[in-house]
Coordinates of N, CA and C in Angstrom, one line a residue:
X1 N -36.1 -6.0 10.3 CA -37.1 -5.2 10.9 C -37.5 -5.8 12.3
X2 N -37.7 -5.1 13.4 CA -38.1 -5.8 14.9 C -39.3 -6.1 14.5
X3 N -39.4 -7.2 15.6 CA -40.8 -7.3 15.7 C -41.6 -6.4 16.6
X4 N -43.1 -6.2 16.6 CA -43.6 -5.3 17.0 C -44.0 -6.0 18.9
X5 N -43.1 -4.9 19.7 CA -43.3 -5.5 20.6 C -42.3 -5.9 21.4
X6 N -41.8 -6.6 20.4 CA -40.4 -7.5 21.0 C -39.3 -6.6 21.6
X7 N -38.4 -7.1 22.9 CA -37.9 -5.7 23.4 C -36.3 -6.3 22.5
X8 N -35.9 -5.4 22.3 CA -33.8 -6.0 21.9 C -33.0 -6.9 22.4
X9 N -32.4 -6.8 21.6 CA -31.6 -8.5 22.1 C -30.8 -8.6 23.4
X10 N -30.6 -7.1 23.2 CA -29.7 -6.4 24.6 C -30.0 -6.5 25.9
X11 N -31.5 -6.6 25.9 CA -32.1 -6.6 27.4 C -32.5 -8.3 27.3
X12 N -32.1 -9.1 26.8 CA -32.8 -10.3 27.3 C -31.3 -11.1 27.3
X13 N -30.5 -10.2 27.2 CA -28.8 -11.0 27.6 C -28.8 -10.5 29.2
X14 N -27.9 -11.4 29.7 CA -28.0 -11.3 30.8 C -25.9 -10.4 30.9
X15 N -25.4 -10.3 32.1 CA -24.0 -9.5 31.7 C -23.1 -10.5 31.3
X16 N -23.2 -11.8 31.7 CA -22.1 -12.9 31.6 C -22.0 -12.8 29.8
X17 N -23.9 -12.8 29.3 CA -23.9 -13.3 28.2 C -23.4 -12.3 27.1
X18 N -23.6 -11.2 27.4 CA -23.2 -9.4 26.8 C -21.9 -9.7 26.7
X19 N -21.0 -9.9 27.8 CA -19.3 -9.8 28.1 C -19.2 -11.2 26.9
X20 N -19.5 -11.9 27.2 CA -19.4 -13.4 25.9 C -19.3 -12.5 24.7
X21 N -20.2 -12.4 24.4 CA -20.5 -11.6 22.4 C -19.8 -10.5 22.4
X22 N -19.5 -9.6 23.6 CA -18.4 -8.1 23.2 C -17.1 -9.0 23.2
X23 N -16.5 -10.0 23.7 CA -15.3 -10.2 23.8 C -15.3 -11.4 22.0
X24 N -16.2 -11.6 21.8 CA -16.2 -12.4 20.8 C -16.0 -11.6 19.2
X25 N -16.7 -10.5 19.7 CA -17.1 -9.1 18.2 C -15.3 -8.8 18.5
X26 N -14.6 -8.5 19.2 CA -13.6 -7.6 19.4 C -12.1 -8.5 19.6
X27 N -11.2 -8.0 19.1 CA -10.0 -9.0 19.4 C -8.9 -8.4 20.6
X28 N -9.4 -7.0 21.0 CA -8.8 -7.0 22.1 C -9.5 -5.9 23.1
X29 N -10.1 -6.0 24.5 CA -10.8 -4.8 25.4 C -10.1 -4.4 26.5
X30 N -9.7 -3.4 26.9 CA -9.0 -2.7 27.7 C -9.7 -1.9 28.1
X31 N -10.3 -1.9 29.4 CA -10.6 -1.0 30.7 C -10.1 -0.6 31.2
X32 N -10.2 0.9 31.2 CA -9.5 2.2 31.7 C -10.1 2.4 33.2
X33 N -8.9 2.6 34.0 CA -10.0 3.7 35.2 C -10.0 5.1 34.9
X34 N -10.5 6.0 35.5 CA -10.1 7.1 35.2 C -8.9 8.0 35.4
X35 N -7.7 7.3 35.8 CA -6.6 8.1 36.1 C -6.0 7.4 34.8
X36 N -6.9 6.2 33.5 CA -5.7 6.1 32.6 C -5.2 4.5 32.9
X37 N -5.5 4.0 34.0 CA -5.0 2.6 34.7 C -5.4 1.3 34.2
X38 N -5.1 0.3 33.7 CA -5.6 -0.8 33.5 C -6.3 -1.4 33.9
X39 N -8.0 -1.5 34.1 CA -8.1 -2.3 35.6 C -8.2 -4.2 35.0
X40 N -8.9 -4.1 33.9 CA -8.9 -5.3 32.9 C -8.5 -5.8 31.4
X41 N -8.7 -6.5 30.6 CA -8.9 -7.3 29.9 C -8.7 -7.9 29.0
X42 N -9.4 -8.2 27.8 CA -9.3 -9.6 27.1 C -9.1 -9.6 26.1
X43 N -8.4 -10.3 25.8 CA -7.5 -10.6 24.5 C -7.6 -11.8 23.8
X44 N -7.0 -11.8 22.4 CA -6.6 -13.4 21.9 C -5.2 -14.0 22.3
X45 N -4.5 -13.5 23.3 CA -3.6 -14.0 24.0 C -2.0 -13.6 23.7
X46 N -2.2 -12.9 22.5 CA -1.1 -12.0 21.7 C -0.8 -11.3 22.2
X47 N -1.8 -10.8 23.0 CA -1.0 -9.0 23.5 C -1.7 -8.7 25.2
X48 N -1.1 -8.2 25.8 CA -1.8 -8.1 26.9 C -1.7 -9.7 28.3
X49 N -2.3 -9.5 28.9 CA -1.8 -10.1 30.6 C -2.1 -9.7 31.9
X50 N -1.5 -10.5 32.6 CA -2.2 -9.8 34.0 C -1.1 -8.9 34.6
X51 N 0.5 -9.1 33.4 CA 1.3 -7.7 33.7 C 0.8 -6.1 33.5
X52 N -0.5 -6.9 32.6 CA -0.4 -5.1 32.4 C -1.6 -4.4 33.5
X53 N -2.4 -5.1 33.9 CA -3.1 -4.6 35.2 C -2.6 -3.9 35.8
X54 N -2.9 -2.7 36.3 CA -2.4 -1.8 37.4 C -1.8 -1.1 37.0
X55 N -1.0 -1.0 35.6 CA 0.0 -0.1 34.8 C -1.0 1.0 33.9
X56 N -0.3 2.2 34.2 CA -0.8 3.1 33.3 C -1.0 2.6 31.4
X57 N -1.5 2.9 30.9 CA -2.4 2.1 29.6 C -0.9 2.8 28.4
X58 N -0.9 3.8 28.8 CA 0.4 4.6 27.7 C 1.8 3.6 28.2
X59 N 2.0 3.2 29.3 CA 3.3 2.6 29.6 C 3.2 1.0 28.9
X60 N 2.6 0.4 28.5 CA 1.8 -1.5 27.7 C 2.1 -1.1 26.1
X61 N 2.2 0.3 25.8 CA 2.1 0.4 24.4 C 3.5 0.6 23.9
X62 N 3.8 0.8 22.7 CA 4.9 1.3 22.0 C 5.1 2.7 22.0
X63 N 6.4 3.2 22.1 CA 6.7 4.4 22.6 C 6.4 5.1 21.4
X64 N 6.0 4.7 20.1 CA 5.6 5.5 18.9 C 4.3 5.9 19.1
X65 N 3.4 5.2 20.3 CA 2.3 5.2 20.1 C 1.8 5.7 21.8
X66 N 2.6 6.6 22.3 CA 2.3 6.9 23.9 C 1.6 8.0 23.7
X67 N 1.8 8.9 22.9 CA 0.7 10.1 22.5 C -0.9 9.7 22.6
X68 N -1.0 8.7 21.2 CA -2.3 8.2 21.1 C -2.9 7.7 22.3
X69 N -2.1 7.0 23.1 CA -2.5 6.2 24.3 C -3.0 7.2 25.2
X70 N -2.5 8.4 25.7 CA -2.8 9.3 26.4 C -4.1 10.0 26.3
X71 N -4.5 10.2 25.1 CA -5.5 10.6 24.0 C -6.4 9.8 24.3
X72 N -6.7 8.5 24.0 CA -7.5 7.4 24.4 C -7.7 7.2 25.7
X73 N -7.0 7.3 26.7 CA -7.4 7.6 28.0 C -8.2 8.7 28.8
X74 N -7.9 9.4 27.8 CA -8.2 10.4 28.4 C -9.9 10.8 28.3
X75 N -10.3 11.2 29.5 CA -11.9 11.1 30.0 C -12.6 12.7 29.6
X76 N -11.6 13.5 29.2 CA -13.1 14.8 28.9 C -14.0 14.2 28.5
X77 N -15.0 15.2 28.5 CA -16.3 14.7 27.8 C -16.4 15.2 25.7
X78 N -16.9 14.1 25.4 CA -17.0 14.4 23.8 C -17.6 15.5 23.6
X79 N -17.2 15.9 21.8 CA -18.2 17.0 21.5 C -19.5 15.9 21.2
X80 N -20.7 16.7 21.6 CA -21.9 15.7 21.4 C -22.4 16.2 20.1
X81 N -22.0 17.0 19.1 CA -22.4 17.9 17.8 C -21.7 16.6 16.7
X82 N -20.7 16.2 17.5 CA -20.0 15.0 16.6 C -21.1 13.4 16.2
X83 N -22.0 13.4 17.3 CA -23.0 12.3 16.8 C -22.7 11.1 17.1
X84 N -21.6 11.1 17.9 CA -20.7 9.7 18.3 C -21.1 9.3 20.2
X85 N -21.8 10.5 20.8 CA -22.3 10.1 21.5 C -21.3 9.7 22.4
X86 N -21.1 8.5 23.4 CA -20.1 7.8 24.4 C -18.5 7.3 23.3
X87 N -18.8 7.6 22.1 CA -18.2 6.9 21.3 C -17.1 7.5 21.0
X88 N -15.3 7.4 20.8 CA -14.5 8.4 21.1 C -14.0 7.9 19.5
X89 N -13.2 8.9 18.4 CA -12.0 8.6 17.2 C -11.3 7.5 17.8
X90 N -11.6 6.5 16.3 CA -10.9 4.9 16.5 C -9.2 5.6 16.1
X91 N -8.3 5.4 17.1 CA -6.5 5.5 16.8 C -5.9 4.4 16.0
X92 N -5.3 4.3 16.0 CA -4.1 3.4 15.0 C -2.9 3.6 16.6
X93 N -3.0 2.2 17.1 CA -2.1 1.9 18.3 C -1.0 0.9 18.2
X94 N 0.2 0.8 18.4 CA 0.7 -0.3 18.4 C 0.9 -0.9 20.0
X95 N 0.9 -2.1 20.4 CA 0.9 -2.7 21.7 C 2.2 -3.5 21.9
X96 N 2.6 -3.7 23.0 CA 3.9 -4.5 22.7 C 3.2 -6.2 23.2
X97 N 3.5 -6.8 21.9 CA 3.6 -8.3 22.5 C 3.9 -8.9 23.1
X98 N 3.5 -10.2 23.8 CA 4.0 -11.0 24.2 C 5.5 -11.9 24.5
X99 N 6.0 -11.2 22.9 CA 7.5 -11.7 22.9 C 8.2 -10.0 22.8
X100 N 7.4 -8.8 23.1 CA 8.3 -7.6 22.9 C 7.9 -7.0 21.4
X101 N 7.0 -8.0 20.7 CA 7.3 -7.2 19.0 C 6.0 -6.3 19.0
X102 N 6.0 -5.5 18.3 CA 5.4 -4.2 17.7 C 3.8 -5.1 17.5
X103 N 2.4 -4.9 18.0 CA 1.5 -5.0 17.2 C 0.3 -4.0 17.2
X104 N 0.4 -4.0 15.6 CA -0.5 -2.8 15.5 C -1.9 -3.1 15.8
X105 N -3.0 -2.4 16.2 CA -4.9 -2.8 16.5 C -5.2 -1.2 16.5
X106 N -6.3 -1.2 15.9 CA -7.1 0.2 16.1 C -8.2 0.0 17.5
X107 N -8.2 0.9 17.9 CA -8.8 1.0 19.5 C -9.4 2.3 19.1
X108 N -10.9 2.3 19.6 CA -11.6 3.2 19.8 C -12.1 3.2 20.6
X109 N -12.2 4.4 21.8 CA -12.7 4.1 23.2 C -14.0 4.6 23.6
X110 N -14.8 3.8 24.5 CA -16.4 4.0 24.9 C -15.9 4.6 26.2
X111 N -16.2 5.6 26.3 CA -16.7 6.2 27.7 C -17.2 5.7 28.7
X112 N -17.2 5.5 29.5 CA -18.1 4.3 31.0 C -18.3 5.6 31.9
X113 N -19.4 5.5 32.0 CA -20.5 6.6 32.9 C -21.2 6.1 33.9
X114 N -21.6 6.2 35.4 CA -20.8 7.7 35.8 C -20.1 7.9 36.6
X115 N -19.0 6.4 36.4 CA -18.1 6.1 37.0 C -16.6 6.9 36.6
X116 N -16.9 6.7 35.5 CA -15.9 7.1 34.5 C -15.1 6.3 34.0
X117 N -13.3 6.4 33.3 CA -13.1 5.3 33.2 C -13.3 4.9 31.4
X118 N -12.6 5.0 30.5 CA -12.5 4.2 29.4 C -12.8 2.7 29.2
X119 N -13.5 2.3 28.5 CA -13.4 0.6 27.5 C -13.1 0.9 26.0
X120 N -11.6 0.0 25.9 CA -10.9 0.2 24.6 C -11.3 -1.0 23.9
X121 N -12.0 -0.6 23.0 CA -12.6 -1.7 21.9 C -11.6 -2.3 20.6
X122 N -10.9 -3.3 20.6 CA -9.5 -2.6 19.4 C -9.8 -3.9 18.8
X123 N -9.4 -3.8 17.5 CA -9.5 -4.6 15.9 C -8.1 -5.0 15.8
X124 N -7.8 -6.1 15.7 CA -5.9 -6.7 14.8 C -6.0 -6.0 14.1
X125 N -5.3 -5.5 13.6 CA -4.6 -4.8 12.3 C -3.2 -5.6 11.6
X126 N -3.0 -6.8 12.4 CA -1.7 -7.7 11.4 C -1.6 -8.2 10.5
X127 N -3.2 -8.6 10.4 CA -3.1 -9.3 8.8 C -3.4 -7.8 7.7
X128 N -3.3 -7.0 7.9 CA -3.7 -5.7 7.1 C -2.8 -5.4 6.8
X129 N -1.6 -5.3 7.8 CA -0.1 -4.3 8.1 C 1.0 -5.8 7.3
X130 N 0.4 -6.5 7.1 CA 1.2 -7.6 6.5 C 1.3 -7.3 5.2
X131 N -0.1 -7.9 4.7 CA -0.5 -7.0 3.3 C -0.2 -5.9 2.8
X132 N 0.1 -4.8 3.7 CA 0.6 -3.5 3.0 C 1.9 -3.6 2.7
X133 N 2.8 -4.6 3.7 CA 4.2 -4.8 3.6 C 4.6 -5.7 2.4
X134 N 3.2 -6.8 1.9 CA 3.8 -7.4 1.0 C 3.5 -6.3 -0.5
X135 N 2.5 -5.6 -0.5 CA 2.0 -4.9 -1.6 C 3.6 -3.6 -1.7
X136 N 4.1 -3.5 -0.3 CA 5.1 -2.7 -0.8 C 6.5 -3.4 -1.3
X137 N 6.3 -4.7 -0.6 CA 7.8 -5.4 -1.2 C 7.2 -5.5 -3.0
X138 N 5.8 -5.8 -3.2 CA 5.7 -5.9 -5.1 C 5.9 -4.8 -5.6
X139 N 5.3 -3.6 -5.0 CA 5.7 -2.8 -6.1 C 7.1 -2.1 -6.3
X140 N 7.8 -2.8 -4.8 CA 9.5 -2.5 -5.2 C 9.8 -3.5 -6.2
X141 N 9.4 -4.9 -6.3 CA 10.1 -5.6 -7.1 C 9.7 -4.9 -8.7
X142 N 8.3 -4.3 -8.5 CA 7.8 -4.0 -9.9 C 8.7 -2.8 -10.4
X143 N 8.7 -2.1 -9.9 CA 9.8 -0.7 -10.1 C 11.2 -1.2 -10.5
X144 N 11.8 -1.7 -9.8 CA 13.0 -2.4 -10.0 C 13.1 -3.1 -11.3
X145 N 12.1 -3.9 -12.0 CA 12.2 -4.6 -13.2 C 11.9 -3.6 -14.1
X146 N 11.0 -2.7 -13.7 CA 11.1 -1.6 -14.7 C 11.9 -0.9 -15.2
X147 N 12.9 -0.5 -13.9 CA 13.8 0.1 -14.0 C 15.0 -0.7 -15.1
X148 N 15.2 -1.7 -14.8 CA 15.9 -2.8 -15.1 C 15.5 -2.7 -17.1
X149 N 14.1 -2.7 -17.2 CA 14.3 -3.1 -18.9 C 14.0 -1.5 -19.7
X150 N 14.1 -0.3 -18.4 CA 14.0 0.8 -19.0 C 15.8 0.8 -19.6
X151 N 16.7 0.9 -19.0 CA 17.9 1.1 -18.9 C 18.3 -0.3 -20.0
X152 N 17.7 -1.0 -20.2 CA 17.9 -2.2 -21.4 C 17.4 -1.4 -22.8
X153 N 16.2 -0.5 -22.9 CA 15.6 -0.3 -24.1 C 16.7 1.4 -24.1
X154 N 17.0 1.9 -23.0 CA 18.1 2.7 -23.5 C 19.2 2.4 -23.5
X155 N 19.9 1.6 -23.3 CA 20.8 1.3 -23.7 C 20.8 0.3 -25.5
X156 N 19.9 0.1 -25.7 CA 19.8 -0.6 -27.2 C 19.7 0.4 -27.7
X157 N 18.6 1.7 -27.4 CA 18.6 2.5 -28.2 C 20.0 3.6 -28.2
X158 N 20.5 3.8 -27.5 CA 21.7 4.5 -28.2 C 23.0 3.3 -28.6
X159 N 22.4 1.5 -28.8 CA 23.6 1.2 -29.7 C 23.1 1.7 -31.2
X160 N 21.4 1.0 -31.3 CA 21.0 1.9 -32.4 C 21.4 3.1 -33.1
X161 N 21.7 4.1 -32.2 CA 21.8 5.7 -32.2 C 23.0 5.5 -33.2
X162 N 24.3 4.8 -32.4 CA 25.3 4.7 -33.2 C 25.5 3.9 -34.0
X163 N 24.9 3.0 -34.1 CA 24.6 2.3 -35.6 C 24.3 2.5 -36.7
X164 N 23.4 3.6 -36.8 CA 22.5 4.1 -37.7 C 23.9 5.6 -38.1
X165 N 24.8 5.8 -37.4 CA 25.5 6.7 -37.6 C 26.5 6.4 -39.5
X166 N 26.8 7.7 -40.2 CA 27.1 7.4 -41.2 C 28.9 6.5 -41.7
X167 N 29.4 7.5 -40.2 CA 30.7 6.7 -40.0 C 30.3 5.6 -39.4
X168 N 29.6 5.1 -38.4 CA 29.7 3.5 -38.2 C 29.2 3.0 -39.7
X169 N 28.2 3.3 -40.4 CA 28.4 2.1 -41.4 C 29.3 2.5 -42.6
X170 N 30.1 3.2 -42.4 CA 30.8 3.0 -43.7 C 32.0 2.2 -43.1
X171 N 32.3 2.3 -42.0 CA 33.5 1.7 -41.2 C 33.1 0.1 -41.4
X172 N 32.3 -0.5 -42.2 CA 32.1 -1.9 -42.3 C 32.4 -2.2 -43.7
X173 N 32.9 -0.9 -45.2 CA 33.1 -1.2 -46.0 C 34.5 -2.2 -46.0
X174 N 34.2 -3.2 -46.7 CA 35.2 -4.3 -46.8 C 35.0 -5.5 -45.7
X175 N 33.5 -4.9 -45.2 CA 33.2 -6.3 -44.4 C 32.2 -7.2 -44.5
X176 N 31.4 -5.8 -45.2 CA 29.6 -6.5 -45.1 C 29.8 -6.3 -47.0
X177 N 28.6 -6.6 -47.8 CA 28.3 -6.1 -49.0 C 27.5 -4.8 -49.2
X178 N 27.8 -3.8 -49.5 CA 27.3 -2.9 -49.8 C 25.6 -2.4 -49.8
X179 N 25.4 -3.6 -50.1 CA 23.8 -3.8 -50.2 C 23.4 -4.1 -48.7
X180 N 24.1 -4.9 -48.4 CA 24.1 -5.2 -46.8 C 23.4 -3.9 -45.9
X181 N 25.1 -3.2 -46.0 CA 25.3 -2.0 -45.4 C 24.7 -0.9 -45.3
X182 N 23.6 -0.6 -46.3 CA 22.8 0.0 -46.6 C 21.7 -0.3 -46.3
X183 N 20.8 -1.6 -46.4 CA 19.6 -2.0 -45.9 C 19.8 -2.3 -44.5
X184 N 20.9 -2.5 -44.1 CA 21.2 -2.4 -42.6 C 21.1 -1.0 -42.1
X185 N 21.4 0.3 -42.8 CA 21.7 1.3 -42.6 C 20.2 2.0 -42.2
X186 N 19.6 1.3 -43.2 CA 18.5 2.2 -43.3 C 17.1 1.7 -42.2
X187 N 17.5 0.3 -42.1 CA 16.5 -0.2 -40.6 C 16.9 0.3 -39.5
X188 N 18.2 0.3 -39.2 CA 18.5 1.6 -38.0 C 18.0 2.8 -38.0
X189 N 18.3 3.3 -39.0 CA 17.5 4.6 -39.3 C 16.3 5.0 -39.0
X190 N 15.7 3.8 -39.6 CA 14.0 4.3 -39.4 C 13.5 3.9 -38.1
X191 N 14.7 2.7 -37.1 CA 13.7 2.3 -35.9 C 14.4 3.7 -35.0
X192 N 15.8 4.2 -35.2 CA 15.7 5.5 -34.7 C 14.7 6.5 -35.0
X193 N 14.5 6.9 -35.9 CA 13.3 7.8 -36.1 C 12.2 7.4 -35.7
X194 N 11.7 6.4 -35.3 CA 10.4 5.7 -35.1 C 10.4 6.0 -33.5
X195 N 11.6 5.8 -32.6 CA 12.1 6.1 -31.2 C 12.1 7.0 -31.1
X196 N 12.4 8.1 -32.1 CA 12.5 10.0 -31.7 C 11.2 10.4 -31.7
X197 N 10.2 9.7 -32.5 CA 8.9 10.2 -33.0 C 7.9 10.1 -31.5
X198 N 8.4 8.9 -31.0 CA 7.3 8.5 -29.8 C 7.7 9.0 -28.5
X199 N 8.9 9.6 -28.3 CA 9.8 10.1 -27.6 C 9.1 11.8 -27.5
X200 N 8.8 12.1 -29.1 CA 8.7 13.6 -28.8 C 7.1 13.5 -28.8
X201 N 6.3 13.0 -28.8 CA 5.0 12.3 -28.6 C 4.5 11.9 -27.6
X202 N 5.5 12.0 -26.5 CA 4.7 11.5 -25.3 C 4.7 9.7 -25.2
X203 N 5.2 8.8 -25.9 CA 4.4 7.4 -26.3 C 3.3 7.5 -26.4
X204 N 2.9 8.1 -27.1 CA 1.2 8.5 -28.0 C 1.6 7.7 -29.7
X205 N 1.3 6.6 -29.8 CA 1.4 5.6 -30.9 C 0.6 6.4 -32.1
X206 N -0.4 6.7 -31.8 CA -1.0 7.5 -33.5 C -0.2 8.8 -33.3
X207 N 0.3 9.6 -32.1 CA 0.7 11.2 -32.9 C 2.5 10.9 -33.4
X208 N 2.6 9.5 -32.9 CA 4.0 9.1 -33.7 C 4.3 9.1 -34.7
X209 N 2.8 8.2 -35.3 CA 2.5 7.7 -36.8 C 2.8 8.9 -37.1
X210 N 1.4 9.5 -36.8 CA 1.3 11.1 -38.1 C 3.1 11.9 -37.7
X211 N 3.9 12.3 -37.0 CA 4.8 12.8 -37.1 C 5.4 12.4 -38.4
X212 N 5.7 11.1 -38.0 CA 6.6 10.3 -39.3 C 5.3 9.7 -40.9
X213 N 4.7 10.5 -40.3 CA 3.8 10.3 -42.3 C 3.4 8.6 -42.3
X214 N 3.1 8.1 -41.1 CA 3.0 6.6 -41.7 C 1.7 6.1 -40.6
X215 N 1.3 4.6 -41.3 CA 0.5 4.2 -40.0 C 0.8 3.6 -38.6
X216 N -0.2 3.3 -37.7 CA 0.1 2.7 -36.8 C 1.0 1.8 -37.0
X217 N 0.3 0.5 -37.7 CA 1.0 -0.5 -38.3 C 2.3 -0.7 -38.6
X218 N 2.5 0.4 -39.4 CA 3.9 0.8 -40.0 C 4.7 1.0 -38.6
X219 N 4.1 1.9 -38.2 CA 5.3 2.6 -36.8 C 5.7 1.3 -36.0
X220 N 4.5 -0.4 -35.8 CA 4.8 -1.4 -35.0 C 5.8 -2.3 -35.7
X221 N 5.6 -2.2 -36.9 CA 6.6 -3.1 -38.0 C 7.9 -2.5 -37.9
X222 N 8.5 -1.1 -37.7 CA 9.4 -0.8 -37.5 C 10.1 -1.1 -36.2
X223 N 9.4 -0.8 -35.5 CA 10.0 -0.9 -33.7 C 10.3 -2.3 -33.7
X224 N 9.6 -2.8 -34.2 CA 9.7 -4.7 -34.0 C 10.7 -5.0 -34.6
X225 N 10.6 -5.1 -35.9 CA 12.1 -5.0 -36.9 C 13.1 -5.7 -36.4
X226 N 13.8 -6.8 -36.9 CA 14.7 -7.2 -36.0 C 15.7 -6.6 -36.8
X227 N 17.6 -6.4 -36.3 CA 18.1 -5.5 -36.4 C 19.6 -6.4 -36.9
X228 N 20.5 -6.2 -37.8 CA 21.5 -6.6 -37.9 C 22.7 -6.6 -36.6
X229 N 23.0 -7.2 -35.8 CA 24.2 -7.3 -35.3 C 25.6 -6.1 -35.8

């Protein structure tokens, strides 16, 4: 809450000290003339120069991003129903760096009156755009392993499939014991059925149970089951 009385912090800066704290709030300010032209400014040393003085503002940027640039230069007057006042839609810009590489900053442009003339206010966006790149490298790696032990649980389940078949286990009489063959027969059996149940269920664990007449428990003791070779 101000104090009563007290005038803003704004009028007891003098311009050196204003230009100090705007260049300090912001990581990068570009002053427009009104034709669009560079006439200044300041950076963290990443992007921008005294090459780009004098050069149209759309020509400093990335050719993906010459549209926006034009847009941001450009001096109509705002709609004032929008509430933004001198205040123009923050873009999503990319700038060419210092070595030539792509960097992205959102820039929103202040109108300069009644000279005219743009000040581009812009935020880094690299440690953001990094992050989205590593969140997209995880969830490729996550997909990929999924994929990976989907294609593992189908492929067991159709050795299962044929396992549980009546010609594969009689095709082991004279190999296994009879009793074998049969209590083998019949654990395939049931972790097939336990696989068709949750299959036609959606993997809905209780409407599995009730398909196959049994409990939860029952349906986990099955699946788990370890399985004869």
């Amino acid at each position: 809450m101000a104090r009563a009385g007290a005038r803003h912090y704004s009028e007891r800066l003098d311009r050196a000290d204003l230009r100090r704290l705007m260049d300090g709030m912001a990581d990068l300010i570009v002053e427009l003339d009104a034709a669009g032209m560079v006439v200044d400014l300041t950076s963290g040393g990443a992007v921008g120069g005294a090459e780009w003085v004098g050069r149209a503002f759309a020509d400093v940027v990335c050719p993906d991003s010459r549209e926006k640039a034009r847009d941001l230069a450009a001096t109509d007057p705002l709609d004032e129903g929008e509430g933004l006042g001198p205040w123009g839609t923050a873009r999503h810009v990319n700038v060419t760096g210092a070595g030539g590489e792509s960097l992205p900053f959102l820039l929103r442009p202040f109108r300069l009156t009644p000279a005219g003339g743009v000040l581009l206010v812009g935020h880094d966006l690299a440690a953001e755009s990094r992050m989205q790149r590593q969140f997209e490298a995880a969830q490729r790696v996550m997909i990929r392993d999924y994929e990976a032990r989907l294609a593992q649980v189908q492929e067991s389940y159709q050795r299962d499939l044929r396992a549980s078949s009546v010609a594969e286990a009689a095709g082991r009489v004279g190999i296994s014991p009879l009793e074998q063959i049969l209590s083998d027969f019949a654990r395939r059996l049931r972790r097939h059925c336990a696989q068709e149940a949750l299959a036609r269920s959606g993997e809905d664990y209780r409407a599995a149970a009730e398909l196959l007449g049994i409990s939860t428990d029952e349906l986990d003791a099955i699946l788990i089951a370890p399985l004869a070779d």
